[in-house]
Amino acid sequence: MAHLLVFVLDNLGQCPSILDAWEKAGAPGVTILESTGLGRLRSALGDDLPLLPSLRDLLASQELHHRTLFTVIEDEATLERVIAATEQVIGDFTRHHTGLLFVVPVSRVLGLEKRDRGKDR
């Protein structure tokens, strides 16, 4: 069964290292989204901000951002290697500001494997 591995990365500076580690561990590809957690958004509202800040102003602040990385992995061995590689970069997930990693079973995947361009026609 395939698995969706999702990792919300707290420290943006670690993103290149995570991507390199995932690639070396055999992740077939990674999608990266810019994301913001509610806790960070709420804490920013209490800081020195304009009287009526827009959400765009809040999100423009670098300290509010996370990166959410996800990949679909088809075998258990690769999944375990990618998780171990993540922990090597991040360290102990029980520490603050390390992020959140979770895995969800995927019952069906379409488009993960692509044919050669010449065979598409």
mmCIF file of C-alpha atoms in Angstrom:
data_model
loop_
_atom_site.group_PDB
_atom_site.id
_atom_site.type_symbol
_atom_site.label_atom_id
_atom_site.label_comp_id
_atom_site.label_asym_id
_atom_site.label_seq_id
_atom_site.Cartn_x
_atom_site.Cartn_y
_atom_site.Cartn_z
ATOM 1 C CA MET A 1 0.000 0.000 0.000
ATOM 2 C CA ALA A 2 1.198 3.520 -0.768
ATOM 3 C CA HIS A 3 1.625 6.154 1.930
ATOM 4 C CA LEU A 4 1.288 9.922 1.955
ATOM 5 C CA LEU A 5 4.043 11.387 4.105
ATOM 6 C CA VAL A 6 3.359 14.969 5.208
ATOM 7 C CA PHE A 7 5.916 17.079 7.039
ATOM 8 C CA VAL A 8 5.221 20.582 8.347
ATOM 9 C CA LEU A 9 8.692 22.072 8.676
ATOM 10 C CA ASP A 10 9.093 24.760 11.302
ATOM 11 C CA ASN A 11 12.647 25.906 10.501
ATOM 12 C CA LEU A 12 12.772 27.198 6.919
ATOM 13 C CA GLY A 13 16.575 27.071 6.932
ATOM 14 C CA GLN A 14 16.408 23.276 7.132
ATOM 15 C CA CYS A 15 14.323 22.898 3.980
ATOM 16 C CA PRO A 16 17.256 22.341 1.555
ATOM 17 C CA SER A 17 18.755 19.718 3.881
ATOM 18 C CA ILE A 18 15.409 17.924 4.206
ATOM 19 C CA LEU A 19 14.923 17.900 0.433
ATOM 20 C CA ASP A 20 18.427 16.481 -0.093
ATOM 21 C CA ALA A 21 17.864 13.849 2.612
ATOM 22 C CA TRP A 22 14.510 12.791 1.165
ATOM 23 C CA GLU A 23 15.972 12.499 -2.319
ATOM 24 C CA LYS A 24 18.888 10.359 -1.082
ATOM 25 C CA ALA A 25 16.457 8.195 0.925
ATOM 26 C CA GLY A 26 14.458 7.455 -2.228
ATOM 27 C CA ALA A 27 11.449 9.783 -2.087
ATOM 28 C CA PRO A 28 10.036 9.741 -5.628
ATOM 29 C CA GLY A 29 9.302 13.483 -5.594
ATOM 30 C CA VAL A 30 8.309 16.198 -3.163
ATOM 31 C CA THR A 31 5.661 18.887 -3.311
ATOM 32 C CA ILE A 32 6.291 21.965 -1.175
ATOM 33 C CA LEU A 33 3.643 24.385 0.043
ATOM 34 C CA GLU A 34 4.094 27.592 1.991
ATOM 35 C CA SER A 35 1.903 27.341 5.075
ATOM 36 C CA THR A 36 1.075 29.136 8.315
ATOM 37 C CA GLY A 37 -0.240 27.724 11.556
ATOM 38 C CA LEU A 38 -3.018 29.268 13.601
ATOM 39 C CA GLY A 39 -0.779 29.553 16.664
ATOM 40 C CA ARG A 40 1.757 31.674 14.808
ATOM 41 C CA LEU A 41 -0.947 33.808 13.299
ATOM 42 C CA ARG A 42 -2.534 34.447 16.701
ATOM 43 C CA SER A 43 0.786 35.299 18.331
ATOM 44 C CA ALA A 44 1.515 37.804 15.552
ATOM 45 C CA LEU A 45 -1.768 39.564 16.186
ATOM 46 C CA GLY A 46 -0.548 40.488 19.657
ATOM 47 C CA ASP A 47 2.738 42.019 18.440
ATOM 48 C CA ASP A 48 3.375 45.510 17.091
ATOM 49 C CA LEU A 49 1.223 45.468 14.001
ATOM 50 C CA PRO A 50 -0.829 48.195 12.349
ATOM 51 C CA LEU A 51 -4.230 48.792 13.883
ATOM 52 C CA LEU A 52 -5.956 46.965 11.020
ATOM 53 C CA PRO A 53 -3.371 44.655 9.440
ATOM 54 C CA SER A 54 -4.405 42.647 6.423
ATOM 55 C CA LEU A 55 -3.891 38.909 6.309
ATOM 56 C CA ARG A 56 -1.457 39.547 3.442
ATOM 57 C CA ASP A 57 0.597 41.854 5.731
ATOM 58 C CA LEU A 58 0.647 39.177 8.414
ATOM 59 C CA LEU A 59 1.655 36.416 6.050
ATOM 60 C CA ALA A 60 4.391 38.549 4.477
ATOM 61 C CA SER A 61 6.279 38.322 7.739
ATOM 62 C CA GLN A 62 8.936 35.595 7.363
ATOM 63 C CA GLU A 63 8.579 34.321 10.937
ATOM 64 C CA LEU A 64 4.962 33.273 10.293
ATOM 65 C CA HIS A 65 5.796 30.774 7.580
ATOM 66 C CA HIS A 66 6.258 27.042 7.571
ATOM 67 C CA ARG A 67 6.894 24.738 4.662
ATOM 68 C CA THR A 68 4.612 21.762 4.234
ATOM 69 C CA LEU A 69 6.317 19.003 2.273
ATOM 70 C CA PHE A 70 4.567 15.910 1.044
ATOM 71 C CA THR A 71 5.350 12.856 -1.011
ATOM 72 C CA VAL A 72 3.646 9.592 -1.938
ATOM 73 C CA ILE A 73 5.813 6.569 -1.171
ATOM 74 C CA GLU A 74 4.814 3.147 -2.426
ATOM 75 C CA ASP A 75 6.874 0.845 -0.197
ATOM 76 C CA GLU A 76 7.417 0.548 3.541
ATOM 77 C CA ALA A 77 11.231 0.372 3.349
ATOM 78 C CA THR A 78 11.497 3.689 1.503
ATOM 79 C CA LEU A 79 9.000 5.257 3.890
ATOM 80 C CA GLU A 80 11.129 4.230 6.884
ATOM 81 C CA ARG A 81 14.301 5.561 5.205
ATOM 82 C CA VAL A 82 12.660 8.938 4.499
ATOM 83 C CA ILE A 83 11.390 9.234 8.087
ATOM 84 C CA ALA A 84 14.839 8.313 9.465
ATOM 85 C CA ALA A 85 16.496 10.837 7.113
ATOM 86 C CA THR A 86 14.093 13.511 8.349
ATOM 87 C CA GLU A 87 14.950 12.755 11.976
ATOM 88 C CA GLN A 88 18.672 12.939 11.173
ATOM 89 C CA VAL A 89 18.208 16.519 9.949
ATOM 90 C CA ILE A 90 15.548 17.675 12.432
ATOM 91 C CA GLY A 91 16.507 15.713 15.505
ATOM 92 C CA ASP A 92 14.036 14.687 18.181
ATOM 93 C CA PHE A 93 10.474 15.591 17.194
ATOM 94 C CA THR A 94 9.518 16.026 20.851
ATOM 95 C CA ARG A 95 11.566 19.247 20.990
ATOM 96 C CA HIS A 96 9.891 22.574 20.269
ATOM 97 C CA HIS A 97 10.058 24.078 16.764
ATOM 98 C CA THR A 98 10.932 20.836 14.990
ATOM 99 C CA GLY A 99 7.707 20.490 13.038
ATOM 100 C CA LEU A 100 5.132 17.774 12.591
ATOM 101 C CA LEU A 101 5.383 14.623 10.503
ATOM 102 C CA PHE A 102 2.542 12.211 9.808
ATOM 103 C CA VAL A 103 1.803 9.353 7.432
ATOM 104 C CA VAL A 104 -1.561 8.503 5.897
ATOM 105 C CA PRO A 105 -2.343 5.322 3.937
ATOM 106 C CA VAL A 106 -3.214 5.895 0.296
ATOM 107 C CA SER A 107 -5.548 3.377 -1.286
ATOM 108 C CA ARG A 108 -5.044 4.527 -4.874
ATOM 109 C CA VAL A 109 -2.462 6.578 -6.788
ATOM 110 C CA LEU A 110 -2.757 7.796 -10.368
ATOM 111 C CA GLY A 111 0.007 9.645 -12.178
ATOM 112 C CA LEU A 112 2.887 8.719 -9.888
ATOM 113 C CA GLU A 113 4.715 6.849 -12.625
ATOM 114 C CA LYS A 114 5.012 8.583 -15.988
ATOM 115 C CA ARG A 115 5.754 7.038 -19.374
ATOM 116 C CA ASP A 116 8.524 8.232 -21.651
ATOM 117 C CA ARG A 117 7.487 11.189 -23.807
ATOM 118 C CA GLY A 118 7.813 9.195 -27.010
ATOM 119 C CA LYS A 119 5.298 6.633 -25.768
ATOM 120 C CA ASP A 120 2.626 9.216 -24.840
ATOM 121 C CA ARG A 121 1.408 9.574 -28.399
#
